[in-house]
Tab-separated table of C-alpha atoms in Angstrom:
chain	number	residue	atom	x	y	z
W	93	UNK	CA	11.685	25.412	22.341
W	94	UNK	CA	9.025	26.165	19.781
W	95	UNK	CA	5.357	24.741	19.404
W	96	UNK	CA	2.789	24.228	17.027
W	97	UNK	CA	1.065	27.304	17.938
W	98	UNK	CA	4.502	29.115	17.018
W	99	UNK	CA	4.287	27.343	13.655
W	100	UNK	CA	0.664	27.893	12.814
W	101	UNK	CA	1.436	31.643	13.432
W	102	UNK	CA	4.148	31.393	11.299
W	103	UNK	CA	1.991	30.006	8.430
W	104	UNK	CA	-0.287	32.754	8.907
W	105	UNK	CA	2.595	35.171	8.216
W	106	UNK	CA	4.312	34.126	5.278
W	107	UNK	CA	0.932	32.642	3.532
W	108	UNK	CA	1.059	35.579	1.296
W	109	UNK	CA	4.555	35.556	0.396
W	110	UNK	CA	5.907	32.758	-0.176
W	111	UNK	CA	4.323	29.698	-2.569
W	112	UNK	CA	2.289	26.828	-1.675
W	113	UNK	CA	4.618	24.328	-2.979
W	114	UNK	CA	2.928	20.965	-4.840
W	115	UNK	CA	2.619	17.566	-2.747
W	116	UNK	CA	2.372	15.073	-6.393
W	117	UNK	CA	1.812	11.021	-6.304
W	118	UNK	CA	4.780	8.913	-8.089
W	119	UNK	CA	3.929	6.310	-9.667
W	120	UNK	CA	7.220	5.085	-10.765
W	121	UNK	CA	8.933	6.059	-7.169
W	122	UNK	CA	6.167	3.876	-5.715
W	123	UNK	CA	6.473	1.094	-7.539
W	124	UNK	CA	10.092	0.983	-7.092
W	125	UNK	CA	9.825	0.832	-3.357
W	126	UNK	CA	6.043	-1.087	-2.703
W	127	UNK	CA	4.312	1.751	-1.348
W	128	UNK	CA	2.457	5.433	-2.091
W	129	UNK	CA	5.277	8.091	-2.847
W	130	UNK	CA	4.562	11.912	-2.462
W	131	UNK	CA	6.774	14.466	-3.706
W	132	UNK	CA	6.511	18.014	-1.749
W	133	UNK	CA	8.134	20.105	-4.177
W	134	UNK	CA	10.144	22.730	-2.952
W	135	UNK	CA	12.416	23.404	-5.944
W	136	UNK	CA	9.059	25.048	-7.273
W	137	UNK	CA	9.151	27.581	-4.377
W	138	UNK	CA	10.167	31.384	-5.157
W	139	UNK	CA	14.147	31.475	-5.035
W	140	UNK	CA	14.318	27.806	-5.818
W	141	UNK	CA	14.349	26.075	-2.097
W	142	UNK	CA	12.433	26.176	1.134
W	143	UNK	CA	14.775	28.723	2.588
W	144	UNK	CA	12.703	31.319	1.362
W	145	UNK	CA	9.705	30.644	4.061
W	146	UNK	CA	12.198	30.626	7.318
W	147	UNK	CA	13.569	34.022	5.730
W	148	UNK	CA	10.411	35.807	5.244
W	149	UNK	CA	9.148	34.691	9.017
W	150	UNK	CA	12.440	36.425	10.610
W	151	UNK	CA	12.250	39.221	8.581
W	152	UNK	CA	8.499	39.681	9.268
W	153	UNK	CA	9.519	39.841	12.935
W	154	UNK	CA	12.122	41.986	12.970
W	155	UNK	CA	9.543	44.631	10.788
W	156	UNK	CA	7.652	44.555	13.650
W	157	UNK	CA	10.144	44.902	16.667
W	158	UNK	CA	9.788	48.236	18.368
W	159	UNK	CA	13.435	49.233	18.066
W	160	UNK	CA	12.819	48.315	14.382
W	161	UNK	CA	15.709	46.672	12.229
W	162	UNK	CA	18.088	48.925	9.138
W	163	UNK	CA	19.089	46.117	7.567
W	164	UNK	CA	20.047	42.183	7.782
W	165	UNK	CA	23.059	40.275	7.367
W	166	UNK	CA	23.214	36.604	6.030
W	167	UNK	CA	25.712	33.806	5.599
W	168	UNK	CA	25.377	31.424	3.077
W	169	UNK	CA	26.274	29.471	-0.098
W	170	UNK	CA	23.388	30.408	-1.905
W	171	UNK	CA	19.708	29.164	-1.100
W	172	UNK	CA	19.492	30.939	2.606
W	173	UNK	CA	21.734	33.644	0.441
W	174	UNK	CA	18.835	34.130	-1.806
W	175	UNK	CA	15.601	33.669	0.111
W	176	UNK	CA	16.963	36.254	2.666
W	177	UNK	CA	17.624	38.854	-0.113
W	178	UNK	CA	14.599	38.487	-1.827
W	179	UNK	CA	12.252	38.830	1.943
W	180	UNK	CA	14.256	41.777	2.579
W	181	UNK	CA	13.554	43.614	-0.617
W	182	UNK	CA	10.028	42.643	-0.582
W	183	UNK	CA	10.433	44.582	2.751
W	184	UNK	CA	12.219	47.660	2.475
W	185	UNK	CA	15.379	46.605	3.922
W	186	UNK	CA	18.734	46.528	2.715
W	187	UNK	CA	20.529	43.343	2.404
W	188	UNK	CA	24.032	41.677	2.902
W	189	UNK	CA	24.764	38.244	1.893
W	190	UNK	CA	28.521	37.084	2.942
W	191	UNK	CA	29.144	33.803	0.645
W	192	UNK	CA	32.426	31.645	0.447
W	193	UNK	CA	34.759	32.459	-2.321
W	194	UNK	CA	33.582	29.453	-3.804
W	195	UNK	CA	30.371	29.890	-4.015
W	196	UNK	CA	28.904	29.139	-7.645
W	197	UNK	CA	28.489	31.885	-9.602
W	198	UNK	CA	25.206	31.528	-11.008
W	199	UNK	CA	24.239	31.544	-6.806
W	200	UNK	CA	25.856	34.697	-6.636
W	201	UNK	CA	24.132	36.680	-9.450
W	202	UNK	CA	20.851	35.154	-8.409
W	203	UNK	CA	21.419	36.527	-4.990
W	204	UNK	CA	22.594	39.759	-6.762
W	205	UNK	CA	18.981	40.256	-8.722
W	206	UNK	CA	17.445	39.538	-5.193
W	207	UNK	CA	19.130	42.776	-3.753
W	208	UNK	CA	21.311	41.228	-1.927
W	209	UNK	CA	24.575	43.114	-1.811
W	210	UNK	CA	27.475	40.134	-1.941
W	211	UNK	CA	30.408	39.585	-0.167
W	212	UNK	CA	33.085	36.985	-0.699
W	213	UNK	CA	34.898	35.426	2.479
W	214	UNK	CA	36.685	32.169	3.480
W	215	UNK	CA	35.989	28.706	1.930
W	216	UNK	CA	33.397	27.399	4.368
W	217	UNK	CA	30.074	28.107	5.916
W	218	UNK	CA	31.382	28.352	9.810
W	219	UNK	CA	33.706	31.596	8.256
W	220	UNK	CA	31.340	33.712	6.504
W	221	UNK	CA	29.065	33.206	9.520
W	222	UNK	CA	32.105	34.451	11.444
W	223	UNK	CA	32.345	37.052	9.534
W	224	UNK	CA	28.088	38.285	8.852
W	225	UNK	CA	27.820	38.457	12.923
W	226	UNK	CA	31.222	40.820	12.762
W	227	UNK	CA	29.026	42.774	9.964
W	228	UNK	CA	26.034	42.872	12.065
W	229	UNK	CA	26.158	46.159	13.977
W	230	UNK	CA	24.688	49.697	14.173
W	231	UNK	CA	20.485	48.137	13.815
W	232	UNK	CA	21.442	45.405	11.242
W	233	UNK	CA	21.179	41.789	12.478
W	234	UNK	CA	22.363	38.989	11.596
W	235	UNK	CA	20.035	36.065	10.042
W	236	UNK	CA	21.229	32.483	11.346
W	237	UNK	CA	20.801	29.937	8.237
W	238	UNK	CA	18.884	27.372	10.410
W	239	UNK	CA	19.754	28.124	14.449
W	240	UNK	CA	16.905	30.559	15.014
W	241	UNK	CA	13.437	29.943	15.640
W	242	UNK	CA	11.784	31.837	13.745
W	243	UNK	CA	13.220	30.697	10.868
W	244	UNK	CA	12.645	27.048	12.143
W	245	UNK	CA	9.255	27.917	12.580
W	246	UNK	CA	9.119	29.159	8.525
W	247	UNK	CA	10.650	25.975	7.432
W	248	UNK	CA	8.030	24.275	9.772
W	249	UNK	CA	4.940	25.525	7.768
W	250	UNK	CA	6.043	22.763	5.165
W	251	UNK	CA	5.160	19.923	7.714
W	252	UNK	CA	1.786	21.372	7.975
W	253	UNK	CA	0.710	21.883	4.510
W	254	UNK	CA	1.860	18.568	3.865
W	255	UNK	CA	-1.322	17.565	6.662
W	256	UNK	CA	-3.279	19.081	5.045
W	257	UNK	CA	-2.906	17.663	1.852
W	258	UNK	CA	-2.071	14.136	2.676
W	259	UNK	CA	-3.595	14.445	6.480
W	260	UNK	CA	-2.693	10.075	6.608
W	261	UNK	CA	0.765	10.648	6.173
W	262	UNK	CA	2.782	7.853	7.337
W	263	UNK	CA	6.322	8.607	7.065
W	264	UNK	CA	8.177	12.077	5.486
W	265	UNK	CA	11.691	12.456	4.177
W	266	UNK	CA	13.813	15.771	4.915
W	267	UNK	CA	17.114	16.783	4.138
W	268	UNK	CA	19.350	17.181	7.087
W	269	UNK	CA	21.994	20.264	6.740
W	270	UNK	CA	22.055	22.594	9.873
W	271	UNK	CA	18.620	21.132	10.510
W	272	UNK	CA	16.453	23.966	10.640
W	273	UNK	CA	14.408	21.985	7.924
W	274	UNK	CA	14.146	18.691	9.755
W	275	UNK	CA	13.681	20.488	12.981
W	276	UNK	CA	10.798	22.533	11.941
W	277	UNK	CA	9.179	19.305	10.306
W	278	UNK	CA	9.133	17.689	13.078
W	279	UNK	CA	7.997	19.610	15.101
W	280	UNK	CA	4.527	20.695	13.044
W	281	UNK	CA	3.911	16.892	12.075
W	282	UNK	CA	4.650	15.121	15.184
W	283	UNK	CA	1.990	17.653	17.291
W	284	UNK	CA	-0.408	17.033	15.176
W	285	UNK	CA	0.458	13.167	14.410
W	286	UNK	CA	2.892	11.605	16.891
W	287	UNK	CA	2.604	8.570	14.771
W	288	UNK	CA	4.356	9.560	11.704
W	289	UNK	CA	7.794	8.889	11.052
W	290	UNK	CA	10.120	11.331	10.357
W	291	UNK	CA	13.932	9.844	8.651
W	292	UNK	CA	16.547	12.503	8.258
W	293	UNK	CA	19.157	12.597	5.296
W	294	UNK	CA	22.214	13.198	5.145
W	295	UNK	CA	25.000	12.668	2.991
W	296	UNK	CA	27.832	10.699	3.622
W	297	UNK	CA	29.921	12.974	2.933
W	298	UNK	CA	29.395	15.337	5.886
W	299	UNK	CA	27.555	13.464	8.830
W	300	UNK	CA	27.168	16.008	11.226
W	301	UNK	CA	23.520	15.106	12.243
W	302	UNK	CA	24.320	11.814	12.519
W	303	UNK	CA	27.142	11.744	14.632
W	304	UNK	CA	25.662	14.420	16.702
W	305	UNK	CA	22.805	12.011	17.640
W	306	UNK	CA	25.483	8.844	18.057
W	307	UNK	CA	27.440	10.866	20.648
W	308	UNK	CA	24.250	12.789	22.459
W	309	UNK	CA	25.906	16.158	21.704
W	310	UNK	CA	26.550	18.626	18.455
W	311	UNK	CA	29.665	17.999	16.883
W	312	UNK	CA	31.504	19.386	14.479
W	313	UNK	CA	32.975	16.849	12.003
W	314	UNK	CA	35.353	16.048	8.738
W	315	UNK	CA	33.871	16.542	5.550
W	316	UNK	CA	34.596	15.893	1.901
W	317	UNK	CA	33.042	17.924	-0.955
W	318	UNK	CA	29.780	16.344	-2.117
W	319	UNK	CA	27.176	16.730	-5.019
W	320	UNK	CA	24.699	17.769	-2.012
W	321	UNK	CA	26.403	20.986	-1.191
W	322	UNK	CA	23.598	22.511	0.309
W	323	UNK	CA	23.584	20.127	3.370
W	324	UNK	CA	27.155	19.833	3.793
W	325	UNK	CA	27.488	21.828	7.135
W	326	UNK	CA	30.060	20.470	9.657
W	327	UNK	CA	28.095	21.140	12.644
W	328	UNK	CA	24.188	21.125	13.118
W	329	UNK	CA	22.792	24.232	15.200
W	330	UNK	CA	22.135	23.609	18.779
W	331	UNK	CA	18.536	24.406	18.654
W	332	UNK	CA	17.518	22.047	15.624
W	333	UNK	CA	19.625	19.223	17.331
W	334	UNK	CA	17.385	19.594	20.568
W	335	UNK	CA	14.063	19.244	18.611
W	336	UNK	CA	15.158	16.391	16.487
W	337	UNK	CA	17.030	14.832	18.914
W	338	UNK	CA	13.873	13.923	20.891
W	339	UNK	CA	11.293	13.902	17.930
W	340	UNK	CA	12.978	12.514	14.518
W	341	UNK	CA	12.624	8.146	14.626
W	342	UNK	CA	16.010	7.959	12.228
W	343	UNK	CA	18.576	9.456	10.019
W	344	UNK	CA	19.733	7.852	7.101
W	345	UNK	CA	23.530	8.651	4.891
W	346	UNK	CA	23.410	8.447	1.296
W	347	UNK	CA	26.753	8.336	-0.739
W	348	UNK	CA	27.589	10.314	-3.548
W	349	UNK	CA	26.464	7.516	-6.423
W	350	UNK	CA	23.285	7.329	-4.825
W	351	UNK	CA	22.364	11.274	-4.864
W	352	UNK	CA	23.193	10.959	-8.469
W	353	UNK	CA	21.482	8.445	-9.306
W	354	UNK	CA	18.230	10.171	-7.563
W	355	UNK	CA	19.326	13.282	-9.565
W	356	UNK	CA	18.717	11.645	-12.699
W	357	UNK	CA	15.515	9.001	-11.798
W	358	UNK	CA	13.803	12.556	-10.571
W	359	UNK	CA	14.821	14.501	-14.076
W	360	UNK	CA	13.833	11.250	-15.963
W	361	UNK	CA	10.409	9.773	-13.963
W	362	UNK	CA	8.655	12.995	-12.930
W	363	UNK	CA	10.439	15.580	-14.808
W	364	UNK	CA	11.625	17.664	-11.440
W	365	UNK	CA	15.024	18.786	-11.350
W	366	UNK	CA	16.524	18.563	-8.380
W	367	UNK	CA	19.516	19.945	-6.739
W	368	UNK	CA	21.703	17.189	-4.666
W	369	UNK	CA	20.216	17.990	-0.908
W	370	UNK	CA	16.684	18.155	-3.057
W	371	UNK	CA	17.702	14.563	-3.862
W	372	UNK	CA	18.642	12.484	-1.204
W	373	UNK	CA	15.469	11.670	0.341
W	374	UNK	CA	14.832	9.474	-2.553
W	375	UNK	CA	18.083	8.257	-2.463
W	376	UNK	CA	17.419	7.595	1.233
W	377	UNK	CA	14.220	5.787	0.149
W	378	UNK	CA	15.528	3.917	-2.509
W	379	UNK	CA	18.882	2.484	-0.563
W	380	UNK	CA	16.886	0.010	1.692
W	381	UNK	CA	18.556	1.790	4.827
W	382	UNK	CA	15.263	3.343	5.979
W	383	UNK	CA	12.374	1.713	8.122
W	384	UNK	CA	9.795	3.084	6.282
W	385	UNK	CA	6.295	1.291	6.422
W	386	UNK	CA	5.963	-1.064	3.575
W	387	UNK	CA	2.211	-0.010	1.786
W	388	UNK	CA	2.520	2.931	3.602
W	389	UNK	CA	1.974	6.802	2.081
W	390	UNK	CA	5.748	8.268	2.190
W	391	UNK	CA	6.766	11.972	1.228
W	392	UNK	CA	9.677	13.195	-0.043
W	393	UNK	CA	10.721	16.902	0.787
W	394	UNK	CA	12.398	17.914	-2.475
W	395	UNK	CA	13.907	20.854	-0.914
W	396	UNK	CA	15.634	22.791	-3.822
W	397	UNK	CA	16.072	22.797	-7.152
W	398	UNK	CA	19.103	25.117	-7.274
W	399	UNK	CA	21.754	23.188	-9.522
W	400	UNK	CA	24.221	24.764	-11.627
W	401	UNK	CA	24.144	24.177	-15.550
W	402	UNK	CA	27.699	22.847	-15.481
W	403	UNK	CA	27.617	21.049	-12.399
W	404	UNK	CA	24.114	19.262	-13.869
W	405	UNK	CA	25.547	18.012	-16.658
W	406	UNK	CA	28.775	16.447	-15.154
W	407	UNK	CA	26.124	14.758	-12.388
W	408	UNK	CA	23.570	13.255	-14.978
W	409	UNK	CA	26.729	11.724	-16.810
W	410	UNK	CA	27.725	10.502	-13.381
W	411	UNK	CA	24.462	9.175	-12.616
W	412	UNK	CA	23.852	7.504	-15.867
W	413	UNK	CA	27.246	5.853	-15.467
W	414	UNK	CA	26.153	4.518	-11.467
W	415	UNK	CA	23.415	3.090	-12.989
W	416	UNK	CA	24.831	1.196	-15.655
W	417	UNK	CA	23.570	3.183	-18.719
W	418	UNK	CA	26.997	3.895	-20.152
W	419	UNK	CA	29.287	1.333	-20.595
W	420	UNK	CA	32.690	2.574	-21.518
W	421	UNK	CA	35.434	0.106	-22.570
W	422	UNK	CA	38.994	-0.279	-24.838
W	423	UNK	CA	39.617	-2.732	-27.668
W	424	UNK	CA	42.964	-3.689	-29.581
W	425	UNK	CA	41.729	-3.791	-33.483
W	426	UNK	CA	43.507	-5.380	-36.279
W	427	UNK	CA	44.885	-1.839	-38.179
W	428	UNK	CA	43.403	-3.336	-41.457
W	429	UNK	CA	39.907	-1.863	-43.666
W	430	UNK	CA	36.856	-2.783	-42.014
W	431	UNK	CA	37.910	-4.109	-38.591
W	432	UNK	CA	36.094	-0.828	-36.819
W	433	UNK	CA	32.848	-1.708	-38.696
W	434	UNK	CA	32.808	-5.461	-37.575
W	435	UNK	CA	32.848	-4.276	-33.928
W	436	UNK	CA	30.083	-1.911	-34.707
W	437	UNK	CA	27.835	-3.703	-36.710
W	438	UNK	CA	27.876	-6.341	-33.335
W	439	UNK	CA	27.495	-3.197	-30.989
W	440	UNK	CA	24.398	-1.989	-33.289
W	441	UNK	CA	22.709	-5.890	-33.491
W	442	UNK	CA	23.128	-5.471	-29.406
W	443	UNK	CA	21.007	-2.390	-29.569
W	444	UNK	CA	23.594	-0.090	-27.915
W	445	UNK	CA	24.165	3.550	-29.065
W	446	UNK	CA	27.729	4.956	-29.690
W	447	UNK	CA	28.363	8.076	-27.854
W	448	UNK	CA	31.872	8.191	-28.437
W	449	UNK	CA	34.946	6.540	-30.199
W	450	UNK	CA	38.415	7.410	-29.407
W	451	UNK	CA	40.978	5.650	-32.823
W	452	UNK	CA	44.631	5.532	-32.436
W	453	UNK	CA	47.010	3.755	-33.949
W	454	UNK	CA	49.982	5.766	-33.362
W	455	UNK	CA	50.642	5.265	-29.621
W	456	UNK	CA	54.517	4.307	-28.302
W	457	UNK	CA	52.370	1.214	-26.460
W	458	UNK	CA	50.626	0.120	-29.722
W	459	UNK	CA	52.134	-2.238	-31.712
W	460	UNK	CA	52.560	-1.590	-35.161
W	461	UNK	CA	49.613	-3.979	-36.794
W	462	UNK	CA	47.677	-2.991	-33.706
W	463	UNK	CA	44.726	0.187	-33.544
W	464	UNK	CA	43.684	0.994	-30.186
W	465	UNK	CA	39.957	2.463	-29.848
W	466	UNK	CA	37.722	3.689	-26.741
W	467	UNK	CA	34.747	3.704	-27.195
W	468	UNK	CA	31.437	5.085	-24.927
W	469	UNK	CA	28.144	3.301	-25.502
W	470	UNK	CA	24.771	3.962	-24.282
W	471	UNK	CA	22.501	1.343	-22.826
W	472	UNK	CA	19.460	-0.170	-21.083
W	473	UNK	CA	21.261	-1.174	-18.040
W	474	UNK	CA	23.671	-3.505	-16.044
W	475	UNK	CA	22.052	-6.464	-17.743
W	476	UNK	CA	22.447	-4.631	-21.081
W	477	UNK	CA	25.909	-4.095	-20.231
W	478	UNK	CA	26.634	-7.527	-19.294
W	479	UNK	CA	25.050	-8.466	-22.736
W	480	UNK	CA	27.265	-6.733	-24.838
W	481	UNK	CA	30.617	-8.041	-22.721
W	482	UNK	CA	29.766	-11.552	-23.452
W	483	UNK	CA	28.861	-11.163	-26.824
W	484	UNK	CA	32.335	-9.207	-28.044
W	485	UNK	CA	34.122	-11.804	-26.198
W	486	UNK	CA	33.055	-14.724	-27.241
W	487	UNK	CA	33.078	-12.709	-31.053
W	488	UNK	CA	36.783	-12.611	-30.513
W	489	UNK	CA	37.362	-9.060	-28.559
W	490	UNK	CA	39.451	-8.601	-25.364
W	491	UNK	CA	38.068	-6.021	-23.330
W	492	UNK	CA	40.245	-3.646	-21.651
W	493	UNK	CA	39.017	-0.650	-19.298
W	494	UNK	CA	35.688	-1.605	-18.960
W	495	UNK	CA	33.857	0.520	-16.651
């Protein structure tokens, strides 16, 4: 098991090579939830994510072994991927990186202009770490994602620095993936302040912190693919499940609409882009699952900021959808001059903006004095929404599709 002092040495270590992320006051997050919200900004650190600190501890201490290291071996999708590579430069060693074949590609360059060498293998996590300990021979060694303690003890140093800027602290948020995060978290902040309460996240998606604490035991479990990619390992590590087992007070699961939705409030409230795992500790906070202390100063570990451009888009069109600020819908018009601009001209007194429209009038299913058009509006909300379904209804319109 590891200790403060282990962390606080740790600290020292890495102080000069890794950034002091940001711990910024939301207004907007706080009023939303009746109490002082702190963002710990980790999608600011070098690489993008936390992982970089737990990567430049190990690496530090296998400099400094007597039998000395030749190289390292990783496993990863791409955060752990590119904090390892870029520690490993910055120390004269040569790097390998195994990622899943399905691993994004912008990950994979990033990695690349670490100097991390890449290699493709298997579809999951559990197979290219299969395959980096087969790789790790002959003075290279392999670098565990989150099951070592050294690197739990780099991903600790957050919990202190968020002490000592907030030393009152009364609850934190921290994603839950393998759980070298929440492990390390835990551990700094409850030796220092039993008192605080630390809530995992996870998504729903992939529950394997969860359901290792409901049975007593790690378990691998069934997962779907989820916007919060980062944390979506099957089975937490056996040493991270030990420390939060007996120190973290709960873990909350978030579903996919909610990690959105948090996606977008963070992009549009503070300006912080935030990959999915960066996410769902305010979508933790925000779902009413948590006991959090009402009044109380809460932080929110915004672990990475690591989203790809494609993937982005696609999840703030989601998220603006979830929270009812596109309303999409389908409307049988009379095929006669003017009938499209009477629907508008009610759509524009409603103050909604047309994103899209969709006209045909040649379909098998439409009858011959009959247009069919789709049309994509943006708007102020549910209530907005609501609004505008009334109003072409009782001007005449039968809604069709409405979503």
């Amino acid at each position: 098991m590891i200790s403060l002092i282990d962390i606080q040495n740790a600290s020292r270590i890495i102080k000069q090579k890794v950034i002091r992320t940001p711990l910024i006051y939301s207004a907007s997050f706080s009023k939303m939830c009746d109490a002082e919200v702190y963002l710990k900004l980790e999608n600011l650190q070098q690489t993008g994510s936390f992982k970089l600190r737990g990567a430049a501890c190990k690496i530090d201490s296998l400099v400094n072994q007597s039998d000395g290291c030749t190289g390292v071996v990783a496993a990863s999708a791409g955060n752990h991927a590119q904090g390892v590579a870029l520690a490993a430069k910055r120390a004269g060693l040569p790097a390998t990186i195994v990622m899943p074949e399905s691993a994004s590609i912008s990950k994979q360059e990033a990695t690349r202009a670490y100097g991390g060498e890449v290699i493709l293998h298997g579809q999951s996590i559990v197979e290219c770490i299969e395959k980096a300990q087969k790789l790790a021979q002959n003075g290279n060694v392999f670098i565990h994602p989150f099951d070592d303690p050294d690197i739990i003890c780099g991903q600790g140093t957050i919990g202190l620095e968020i002490l000592e800027d907030l030393p009152d602290t009364d609850a934190i948020f921290v994603p839950i993936g393998g759980g070298g995060l929440m492990a390390g978290v835990s551990m700094a902040v409850k030796s220092v302040r039993p008192e605080v309460q630390l809530i995992g996240v996870q998504a729903a998606a992939c529950p394997s912190a969860f359901q290792a604490l409901q049975e007593g035991k790690v378990t691998c479990v069934e997962s779907v693919k989820s916007i919060a990619d980062g944390i979506s390992v099957k089975q937490i590590g056996q040493l991270p499940f030990e420390i939060i087992h007996s120190l973290v007070n709960q873990i909350v699961l978030v579903e996919e609409d909610q990690i959105a939705a948090s996606i977008l409030l963070l992009l549009e409230r503070r300006k912080v882009l935030a990959e999915g795992a960066g996410a769902v500790p305010l979508a933790a906070l925000l779902s009413g699952k948590s006991d959090f202390p009402k009044g109380g100063k809460i932080v929110l570990v915004i672990s990475g900021g690591n989203v790809d451009s494609p993937l982005l888009d696609r999840i703030i069109r989601q998220g603006l959808v979830w929270n009812g600020r596109i309303m999409r819908f389908s409307v049988c018009l009379e095929d006669v001059p003017g009938a499209l601009m009477e629907i508008l001209k009610i759509i524009a007194f409603l103050k909604a903006n047309v994103l899209h429209i969709y006209h045909e009038r040649s379909g098998w299913d439409i009858p011959i004095h009959l247009s069919h058009v789709e049309l994509e509006l943006e708007t102020r909300g549910p209530q907005h929404i609501l609004e505008i379904s009334k109003t072409l209804e009782e001007s005449g319109y039968r809604l069709c599709n409405l979503s």
